[in-house]
Amino acid sequence: MWTGLRAGRIVLVPGADMKTPLLGFLSAVIAISAGAPDWQLPCDLRETSHGSVCVCNSTYCDYLEPPQLTDISQIVVISSSKDGLRFKKTTGDLSEKKPITIDDKQFTDENFKADAIVVDEERAWLQLANIPQSLFINASIKTYRISVKREQSFQNVSIFGGAFTGTVSYLLKELPEELQDHVYRSYFHPVGIAYNTVRMSIGGSDFDMEPWAYNELPLHDPKLSNFTELDPRDLQKVEQLKRLKTIAKVDILKIMGAAWSAPTWMKSNNRWTGFGQLKSEYYQTWALYHLKFLELMRAKNMPIWAISTGNEPLNGVIGFFFVHFMSMGWTPWQQAIWLNDNLGPTIRNSAESKVLIFGNDDQRYTYPTWFRRMRSSRNNSLNYLDGLAVHWYWDELIAPQLIDQAHTDMPNKLLLNTESCIGDKPWQTHGPELGSWQRGESYMRAYTQDLTHNFNGWLDWNLVLDEQGGPNYIKNFVDAPIIVNATSRAEIYKQPIFYAIGHFSKFLPPESVRIETRIENQSNPFTQLSVVGFQRPDGSVALIIYNGQNLPVDVALDDSQRGAIQLRLPPRSWHTVLYK
């Protein structure tokens, strides 16, 4: 029987079905005398055709209590691997001056085929090949030297989260309450991956059961006379978010709002999608629309932390050829006028004046040109922006130097990735690849790259989707970190993507600051090893290291204050290294 708690006791459900005799933990329910959960439960790993997932049901889910560094000589390494590790905790004593080895299963089957991934760090393009294990099973292990300079600091990192879409709300409602709570706890509780932010649409999005907006009727109503209360769909979300805050022990939940489309009567094409823009006579009405949403959400004790100027504005200008969901087009010149003359003054002169405003909310390839053109239209328009919002979808083809240029132009604005998922491209599986380690690696590389380029955080797309990658009205199926078994409604599946995100979000509390880290002897730019480092508010260091190679690697850390630390990391693995 598993007894890995540092405090408390284990209570077993009588007659519980122990599916895994070796571990004997699957129906364990933990109780501690103080009444607060002290969760440290391992993954119930299940193999799939694409890899493996961690299975949760109403009575069991895997959790890891945040590691506490109780001694100056203590080091903790949290590890996940293609071979089945999920948040495995390894501890060591730095005063012993011994290498710390992360144990993982080693493949010995010569028929095993490993995916070799080659990545250009600037564009993250991939090349896949099947390589027999026998070619590298006895290969020499290379040592990489990583310098850590705490004195050189960069941006703070405070925001991690995902989207609470109409689809997410719908699926959660279909689950038993205990399983809903596992979703909330897994994402937002410190024993989960410690999200602190959700993104939600103002009106509908592409992940809803139908397109919708507030005040669809009456038509041509600039005063928005029918926008007096929250829609039942948003009222359901409010109740679910209240439950989330209670279960996850979240005192302050940041909510970011973004509108996909105005009611059709405000638009030039009178349609939800296609080539269509906001009619200029409704510019002030559209600003009022945002303010009304902020006021109604605050009235329900769910104040909005931030809004954007609109989701993916180019979808209604050039993206309509392939985008068939709710959208509304803007050019940067038009959006500058609306922001400067309408939205900015409306929000700043209201009781919601402290709500942050993020600009663009579109792909990396629009940077920095979008904002330079906004400035050319209304010179002061960018003064109303508190931050810049970027979507991930074409980052594998577009270098991050475009973001660097925007950051140089506007160094004092927050920089967030506000949407990401896999399965949207023509060459990808449209929907989940359940258990795909490769998709998790895509996230690991992307988070590392963005945080290295001054991002202050990352908001993923749907918190949960079903086995098909939906549902939604447009059959726009993609992947998500947690997949719901919508057929049985009895299980959810935590994918490698979930743990890739968690290696960052769980261990980087708000106000963590990026510090300089460098791989000193990485002469080959295609070598699959990366690192990004942070100093946490308590003064400890968190390094996130990714080994994408099919071999173990030795890592020789050289910390400017701590000195030398030796690690051995298994193949195809991710690690969060914590020490003081």
XYZ file of C-alpha atoms in Angstrom:
580
model
C 0.000 0.000 0.000
C 1.281 3.467 -0.881
C 2.155 5.622 2.152
C 4.049 8.566 0.700
C 2.683 11.315 2.930
C 4.769 13.401 5.271
C 1.733 14.021 7.460
C -1.756 12.726 7.959
C -3.221 9.315 7.318
C -4.589 7.235 4.462
C -8.162 6.020 4.501
C -9.030 3.257 2.045
C -12.493 2.902 0.599
C -13.817 -0.500 1.733
C -13.980 -2.983 -1.100
C -11.936 -0.722 -3.368
C -10.758 -2.230 -6.642
C -6.950 -2.072 -6.642
C -6.200 -2.189 -10.377
C -2.451 -1.906 -9.897
C -1.300 -4.380 -7.248
C 2.244 -3.033 -7.253
C 1.153 0.404 -6.145
C -2.160 -0.317 -4.494
C -3.158 3.287 -4.355
C -5.914 3.915 -6.852
C -8.822 4.342 -4.461
C -6.952 6.083 -1.672
C -8.656 9.038 -0.080
C -6.445 11.243 2.037
C -7.551 12.958 5.205
C -5.521 15.030 7.625
C -6.475 16.265 11.022
C -6.257 19.930 10.011
C -8.917 19.386 7.375
C -6.802 20.631 4.440
C -5.652 18.132 1.787
C -2.006 17.114 1.829
C -2.028 15.467 -1.579
C 0.899 13.437 -2.803
C -0.566 10.812 -5.093
C 1.218 9.328 -8.126
C -0.048 9.080 -11.672
C -2.292 6.157 -12.626
C -0.519 5.672 -15.956
C -2.395 4.164 -18.883
C -0.789 3.354 -22.220
C -2.442 4.687 -25.387
C -1.735 4.365 -29.100
C 0.118 7.711 -28.958
C 1.876 7.349 -25.596
C 0.433 7.440 -22.097
C -1.923 9.476 -19.933
C -2.651 9.807 -16.229
C -6.183 8.641 -15.472
C -8.430 10.321 -12.907
C -11.867 9.203 -11.765
C -14.246 10.434 -9.087
C -12.276 8.844 -6.257
C -8.675 9.200 -7.445
C -6.391 11.658 -9.189
C -2.652 12.322 -9.063
C -1.353 15.327 -7.135
C 1.959 16.621 -5.855
C 2.289 18.918 -2.892
C 4.649 21.837 -3.692
C 8.138 20.827 -2.564
C 9.479 22.731 0.411
C 13.192 23.495 0.560
C 13.795 23.136 4.286
C 17.578 23.273 4.210
C 20.157 25.358 2.377
C 21.827 22.178 1.103
C 18.632 20.562 -0.197
C 17.913 20.169 -3.911
C 14.653 18.858 -5.356
C 14.195 17.730 -8.948
C 10.699 17.168 -10.343
C 10.768 15.017 -13.482
C 8.497 13.830 -16.284
C 9.567 11.569 -19.129
C 8.335 9.881 -22.270
C 8.958 6.597 -20.506
C 6.328 7.268 -17.848
C 7.620 9.614 -15.169
C 5.054 12.247 -14.179
C 6.166 14.816 -11.625
C 8.519 12.305 -10.001
C 10.230 13.903 -7.009
C 13.953 13.300 -6.437
C 15.754 14.927 -3.512
C 19.439 15.352 -2.843
C 21.931 16.947 -0.505
C 24.275 19.404 -2.205
C 26.713 19.305 0.687
C 27.560 15.705 -0.250
C 28.935 16.884 -3.613
C 27.496 13.809 -5.348
C 25.787 13.744 -8.769
C 21.999 13.538 -8.627
C 20.628 10.891 -10.961
C 17.001 10.849 -12.092
C 16.033 7.202 -12.388
C 13.887 6.215 -15.348
C 13.205 2.940 -17.124
C 15.741 2.135 -19.832
C 14.597 0.572 -23.080
C 16.392 -2.630 -24.034
C 14.091 -3.815 -26.792
C 16.036 -3.588 -30.049
C 12.742 -3.327 -31.944
C 11.927 -0.102 -30.134
C 11.824 2.930 -32.461
C 12.533 6.356 -31.028
C 11.401 9.631 -32.511
C 14.410 11.824 -33.169
C 13.421 15.471 -33.215
C 15.586 18.179 -34.696
C 14.635 21.720 -33.801
C 15.822 25.109 -34.899
C 15.606 27.055 -31.638
C 14.479 30.191 -33.479
C 11.644 28.604 -35.437
C 11.040 25.278 -33.698
C 10.560 23.339 -36.942
C 10.706 19.595 -36.578
C 12.052 16.703 -38.526
C 11.030 13.199 -37.479
C 12.916 9.976 -38.012
C 12.700 6.427 -36.703
C 15.990 5.346 -35.232
C 16.588 1.819 -33.891
C 17.380 1.792 -30.170
C 20.436 -0.381 -30.840
C 22.164 2.517 -32.569
C 22.384 4.561 -29.400
C 21.798 2.228 -26.458
C 25.538 2.074 -25.725
C 26.462 5.534 -26.932
C 28.535 7.753 -24.677
C 26.728 10.213 -22.452
C 27.559 13.837 -23.151
C 28.017 16.470 -20.469
C 26.485 19.918 -20.936
C 27.691 22.865 -18.880
C 24.977 25.295 -17.837
C 25.827 28.586 -16.165
C 23.314 30.236 -13.830
C 23.853 33.926 -13.093
C 21.385 35.157 -10.508
C 22.761 38.699 -10.676
C 21.443 39.127 -14.233
C 17.660 39.400 -14.021
C 14.956 40.067 -16.583
C 11.129 40.075 -16.551
C 8.867 38.829 -13.788
C 6.562 35.922 -14.560
C 3.177 35.914 -12.824
C 0.401 34.673 -15.123
C -0.485 31.085 -15.999
C -3.880 29.771 -16.978
C -6.280 28.503 -19.610
C -9.600 29.261 -21.264
C -12.985 28.663 -19.672
C -14.917 28.469 -22.940
C -18.530 27.530 -23.546
C -17.317 24.052 -24.468
C -15.413 23.726 -21.178
C -18.467 24.856 -19.216
C -20.694 22.402 -21.110
C -18.384 19.423 -20.535
C -17.854 20.159 -16.859
C -21.604 20.301 -16.296
C -21.889 16.777 -17.743
C -19.391 15.333 -15.232
C -20.034 14.128 -11.680
C -19.214 16.836 -9.177
C -16.249 14.868 -7.799
C -14.682 14.696 -11.249
C -15.371 18.375 -11.883
C -13.529 19.100 -8.656
C -10.535 17.071 -9.835
C -10.355 19.312 -12.916
C -10.462 22.444 -10.767
C -7.965 21.088 -8.258
C -5.628 19.707 -10.931
C -5.368 23.058 -12.671
C -5.694 25.689 -9.946
C -4.740 24.217 -6.564
C -1.071 24.301 -5.454
C -1.144 20.483 -5.396
C -2.140 20.693 -9.059
C -0.329 23.014 -11.458
C -1.290 26.265 -9.702
C -3.002 28.230 -12.485
C -4.153 31.682 -11.384
C -5.933 33.022 -14.475
C -8.762 32.107 -16.840
C -9.625 33.570 -20.218
C -13.270 33.727 -21.264
C -15.115 35.109 -24.232
C -17.390 38.142 -24.072
C -20.309 36.507 -25.852
C -19.524 33.397 -27.862
C -16.350 31.958 -29.347
C -15.482 29.119 -31.707
C -15.727 26.757 -28.727
C -19.419 27.160 -27.972
C -22.491 25.168 -28.897
C -23.638 27.997 -31.188
C -22.475 31.503 -32.123
C -23.960 34.166 -29.879
C -23.527 37.687 -28.569
C -25.213 39.963 -26.083
C -28.016 42.229 -27.327
C -28.607 40.350 -30.576
C -32.072 41.909 -30.332
C -33.386 44.496 -30.739
C -31.577 45.345 -33.941
C -29.842 48.690 -34.433
C -29.881 49.422 -30.715
C -26.918 51.711 -29.922
C -27.954 52.022 -26.246
C -27.837 48.199 -25.801
C -31.171 48.268 -24.026
C -31.314 44.461 -23.789
C -27.852 44.064 -22.244
C -29.010 44.291 -18.624
C -28.025 40.916 -17.186
C -25.622 38.083 -17.854
C -26.638 35.416 -20.320
C -27.530 32.033 -18.707
C -24.396 30.563 -20.286
C -22.256 33.095 -18.462
C -24.249 32.666 -15.260
C -23.370 28.963 -15.423
C -19.707 29.853 -15.843
C -19.900 32.193 -12.851
C -21.243 29.396 -10.651
C -18.573 27.029 -11.932
C -15.847 29.590 -11.284
C -17.130 30.053 -7.748
C -16.864 26.312 -7.231
C -13.374 26.378 -8.772
C -12.225 29.044 -6.322
C -13.596 27.089 -3.372
C -12.129 23.725 -4.358
C -8.758 25.100 -5.474
C -8.424 27.510 -2.539
C -7.981 30.450 -4.917
C -8.524 33.802 -3.212
C -7.954 35.961 -6.286
C -8.750 34.512 -9.700
C -7.696 36.691 -12.591
C -10.214 36.687 -15.450
C -9.303 37.951 -18.912
C -12.149 38.699 -21.314
C -12.054 38.896 -25.108
C -14.808 39.337 -27.673
C -14.883 37.272 -30.861
C -17.658 39.208 -32.597
C -20.206 41.944 -32.117
C -23.898 41.172 -32.732
C -24.350 40.816 -36.465
C -26.332 44.068 -36.793
C -23.219 46.032 -35.790
C -21.111 44.483 -38.579
C -20.592 45.423 -42.197
C -21.483 41.940 -43.498
C -24.346 41.226 -41.065
C -22.848 37.747 -40.401
C -21.013 36.001 -37.597
C -18.028 35.186 -39.786
C -16.475 36.089 -43.122
C -15.068 39.372 -44.341
C -16.730 41.766 -41.935
C -15.818 44.677 -39.697
C -17.498 46.850 -37.103
C -19.534 49.671 -38.602
C -18.026 52.975 -37.563
C -21.374 54.266 -36.269
C -21.223 51.552 -33.610
C -17.706 52.238 -32.341
C -18.970 53.791 -29.101
C -21.681 51.149 -28.772
C -19.030 48.423 -28.946
C -17.020 50.157 -26.211
C -20.171 50.333 -24.078
C -20.751 46.627 -24.767
C -17.414 45.822 -23.092
C -18.132 48.098 -20.132
C -21.531 46.500 -19.530
C -19.939 43.058 -19.407
C -17.371 44.265 -16.867
C -20.101 45.793 -14.688
C -22.318 42.702 -14.783
C -19.443 40.367 -13.938
C -18.416 42.555 -10.992
C -22.019 42.513 -9.773
C -21.693 38.706 -9.562
C -18.465 39.057 -7.540
C -16.388 37.917 -10.518
C -14.477 41.074 -11.435
C -12.591 41.084 -14.716
C -8.828 41.570 -14.448
C -8.162 42.378 -18.117
C -9.712 42.545 -21.563
C -8.233 42.547 -25.028
C -9.144 44.676 -28.013
C -10.668 41.581 -29.660
C -9.766 38.036 -30.564
C -7.688 37.588 -33.744
C -8.725 40.725 -35.629
C -7.193 39.553 -38.916
C -9.666 36.648 -39.097
C -12.284 39.014 -40.478
C -9.846 40.717 -42.870
C -7.642 38.030 -44.410
C -8.438 34.879 -42.424
C -11.993 34.424 -43.670
C -10.749 32.054 -46.402
C -10.159 29.335 -43.815
C -11.781 30.679 -40.605
C -15.466 29.824 -40.423
C -16.194 30.584 -36.787
C -17.193 33.827 -35.062
C -14.842 36.647 -35.925
C -14.743 40.372 -36.568
C -12.114 42.095 -38.639
C -9.993 45.073 -37.746
C -7.105 46.757 -39.451
C -4.549 48.298 -37.085
C -5.558 51.769 -38.257
C -9.231 51.141 -37.457
C -8.476 49.543 -34.122
C -6.299 52.486 -33.108
C -9.203 54.861 -33.727
C -11.635 52.715 -31.721
C -9.171 52.214 -28.856
C -8.129 55.867 -28.692
C -11.505 57.503 -29.219
C -13.909 54.982 -27.675
C -12.773 51.921 -25.714
C -9.866 53.542 -23.871
C -11.727 56.619 -22.606
C -14.871 54.580 -21.831
C -13.010 52.162 -19.578
C -10.608 54.653 -18.018
C -13.423 57.070 -17.106
C -15.572 54.382 -15.487
C -15.637 52.471 -12.216
C -13.753 49.727 -14.134
C -10.782 51.990 -14.806
C -8.285 49.531 -13.287
C -9.109 46.789 -15.787
C -6.052 46.163 -17.956
C -6.319 46.427 -21.739
C -4.227 44.153 -23.988
C -3.693 44.829 -27.671
C -3.611 42.658 -30.788
C -4.597 39.207 -29.386
C -3.383 37.659 -32.655
C -0.440 35.795 -34.153
C 3.263 36.479 -33.716
C 3.658 37.368 -37.397
C 1.669 40.591 -36.844
C 4.367 41.938 -34.495
C 5.646 44.679 -34.285
C 4.034 46.083 -37.442
C 0.513 46.059 -35.996
C 1.389 48.482 -33.209
C 3.532 50.748 -35.380
C 0.579 51.161 -37.749
C -1.736 51.818 -34.824
C 0.563 54.605 -33.725
C 0.550 56.084 -37.216
C -3.256 56.259 -37.087
C -3.649 57.593 -33.543
C -0.342 58.585 -32.026
C -1.537 58.208 -28.426
C -3.604 55.062 -28.877
C -0.945 52.753 -27.447
C -1.019 54.699 -24.187
C -4.288 52.927 -23.403
C -2.631 49.505 -23.663
C -1.259 47.840 -20.544
C -0.079 44.762 -22.381
C 0.426 42.883 -25.632
C -1.379 39.605 -26.311
C 0.074 36.985 -28.666
C -1.312 33.708 -30.035
C 0.973 30.739 -30.488
C -0.321 29.063 -33.629
C 2.367 29.999 -36.165
C 5.327 30.302 -33.820
C 6.954 27.196 -35.293
C 7.416 29.131 -38.529
C 7.983 32.682 -37.238
C 11.097 33.697 -35.308
C 10.730 35.339 -31.861
C 12.801 38.332 -32.949
C 9.520 39.975 -34.017
C 8.434 39.858 -30.385
C 11.808 41.254 -29.327
C 11.270 44.223 -31.620
C 7.831 44.901 -30.153
C 9.249 44.611 -26.639
C 12.013 47.079 -27.539
C 9.380 49.515 -28.863
C 7.182 49.094 -25.759
C 9.378 47.775 -22.925
C 6.987 48.658 -20.111
C 3.990 46.692 -21.356
C 3.088 43.213 -20.161
C 3.609 40.456 -22.699
C 1.316 37.411 -22.603
C 0.667 34.444 -24.816
C -3.128 34.309 -24.620
C -4.043 31.255 -26.714
C -2.411 27.963 -27.709
C -3.403 24.476 -28.755
C -2.298 21.744 -31.159
C -4.351 20.099 -33.877
C -5.359 23.206 -35.807
C -2.973 22.793 -38.765
C -3.801 20.890 -41.980
C -0.820 18.583 -41.406
C -1.805 17.747 -37.806
C -4.370 15.352 -36.387
C -7.488 17.465 -35.855
C -8.311 16.571 -32.283
C -6.487 14.801 -29.457
C -3.556 12.461 -29.894
C -4.164 10.958 -26.502
C -0.906 10.628 -24.595
C 1.329 12.195 -27.261
C 4.735 13.002 -25.787
C 5.673 14.816 -28.974
C 2.834 17.311 -28.487
C 3.985 17.851 -24.922
C 7.481 18.544 -26.220
C 6.051 21.201 -28.538
C 4.649 22.967 -25.487
C 7.894 22.578 -23.555
C 9.895 24.198 -26.352
C 7.328 26.947 -26.857
C 7.087 27.934 -23.176
C 10.866 27.928 -22.897
C 11.255 30.091 -25.982
C 8.601 32.638 -25.021
C 9.786 33.005 -21.439
C 13.316 33.486 -22.738
C 11.951 36.337 -24.869
C 10.423 38.450 -22.087
C 6.918 36.973 -21.795
C 5.273 37.498 -18.410
C 3.057 34.429 -18.671
C 0.986 32.112 -20.821
C -2.736 31.330 -21.144
C -3.515 28.069 -22.889
C -6.753 27.405 -24.796
C -9.516 25.017 -23.573
C -9.021 23.568 -20.100
C -10.791 20.374 -21.183
C -12.158 18.875 -24.391
C -13.814 15.560 -25.225
C -12.261 12.593 -27.015
C -12.992 14.168 -30.400
C -11.530 17.561 -29.521
C -14.821 19.390 -29.099
C -17.718 19.777 -29.028
C -18.429 23.042 -30.833
C -20.756 24.357 -33.527
C -18.128 24.506 -36.265
C -16.479 21.094 -35.671
C -13.205 22.873 -35.022
C -11.516 19.977 -33.219
C -8.147 20.401 -31.454
C -6.218 18.973 -28.507
C -6.203 19.988 -24.826
C -4.108 19.234 -21.728
C -6.988 17.311 -20.121
C -9.384 15.152 -22.133
C -12.804 14.195 -20.767
C -14.285 10.784 -21.452
C -17.625 12.239 -22.516
C -19.010 8.767 -23.263
C -18.669 7.248 -19.803
C -18.376 10.582 -17.942
C -16.349 8.581 -15.439
C -12.744 9.489 -16.296
C -10.518 12.356 -17.343
C -7.060 11.985 -18.897
C -4.114 14.223 -18.075
C -1.901 14.374 -21.125
C 1.843 15.082 -21.412
C 0.836 18.637 -22.416
C -0.616 19.102 -18.910
C 2.681 18.170 -17.258
C 4.748 20.226 -19.703
C 2.783 23.317 -18.681
C 2.935 22.321 -15.032
C 6.725 22.192 -15.015
C 6.464 25.969 -15.363
C 3.195 27.062 -13.753
C 3.375 24.876 -10.647
C 6.859 25.946 -9.626
C 6.884 29.631 -10.637
C 4.748 31.553 -8.130
C 3.777 35.133 -9.015
C 6.683 37.581 -9.063
C 9.230 34.944 -10.000
C 11.965 36.660 -12.029
C 13.837 35.179 -14.954
C 17.601 35.017 -14.465
C 20.353 34.374 -16.950
C 21.004 30.755 -17.863
C 23.254 29.598 -20.660
C 24.378 26.287 -22.102
C 28.070 26.996 -22.466
C 29.142 24.119 -24.738
C 26.155 23.715 -27.042
C 28.037 24.032 -30.313
C 25.348 22.257 -32.348
C 22.284 24.524 -32.692
C 20.083 21.480 -33.304
C 20.963 19.791 -30.007
C 17.797 19.034 -28.104
C 18.654 20.532 -24.740
C 17.243 23.770 -23.409
C 17.049 25.580 -20.093
C 15.360 28.635 -18.652
C 15.870 29.813 -15.076
C 14.068 31.886 -12.451
C 14.569 33.254 -8.973
C 11.417 32.725 -6.948
C 10.059 35.195 -4.377
C 11.543 33.154 -1.507
C 15.008 33.473 -3.069
C 15.221 29.894 -4.322
C 16.121 29.048 -7.919
C 13.913 27.127 -10.362
C 15.495 25.781 -13.539
C 13.343 24.120 -16.198
C 15.510 21.779 -18.269
C 14.340 19.892 -21.356
C 16.260 16.919 -22.721
C 14.759 16.060 -26.099
C 17.483 13.612 -27.012
C 17.143 9.837 -27.091
C 20.070 9.500 -24.710
C 20.616 10.420 -21.092
C 22.660 13.570 -20.566
C 24.882 14.791 -17.769
C 24.337 18.396 -16.765
C 27.018 20.354 -14.926
C 25.382 23.411 -13.372
C 27.559 26.335 -12.360
C 25.529 28.678 -10.164
C 27.139 32.066 -9.533
C 26.224 31.836 -5.842
C 25.965 28.108 -5.213
C 28.775 26.652 -7.276
C 28.766 23.290 -9.024
C 25.776 20.909 -9.175
C 25.863 17.645 -11.138
C 22.751 16.014 -12.642
C 22.087 13.007 -14.861
C 18.817 13.300 -16.801
C 17.060 10.469 -18.678
C 16.159 10.567 -22.395
C 13.152 12.553 -23.656
C 12.450 14.175 -20.313
C 11.598 17.478 -18.604
C 12.787 18.612 -15.201
C 12.194 21.442 -12.756
C 15.260 21.813 -10.533
C 14.753 23.641 -7.224
C 17.468 24.763 -4.803
C 18.482 27.740 -2.668
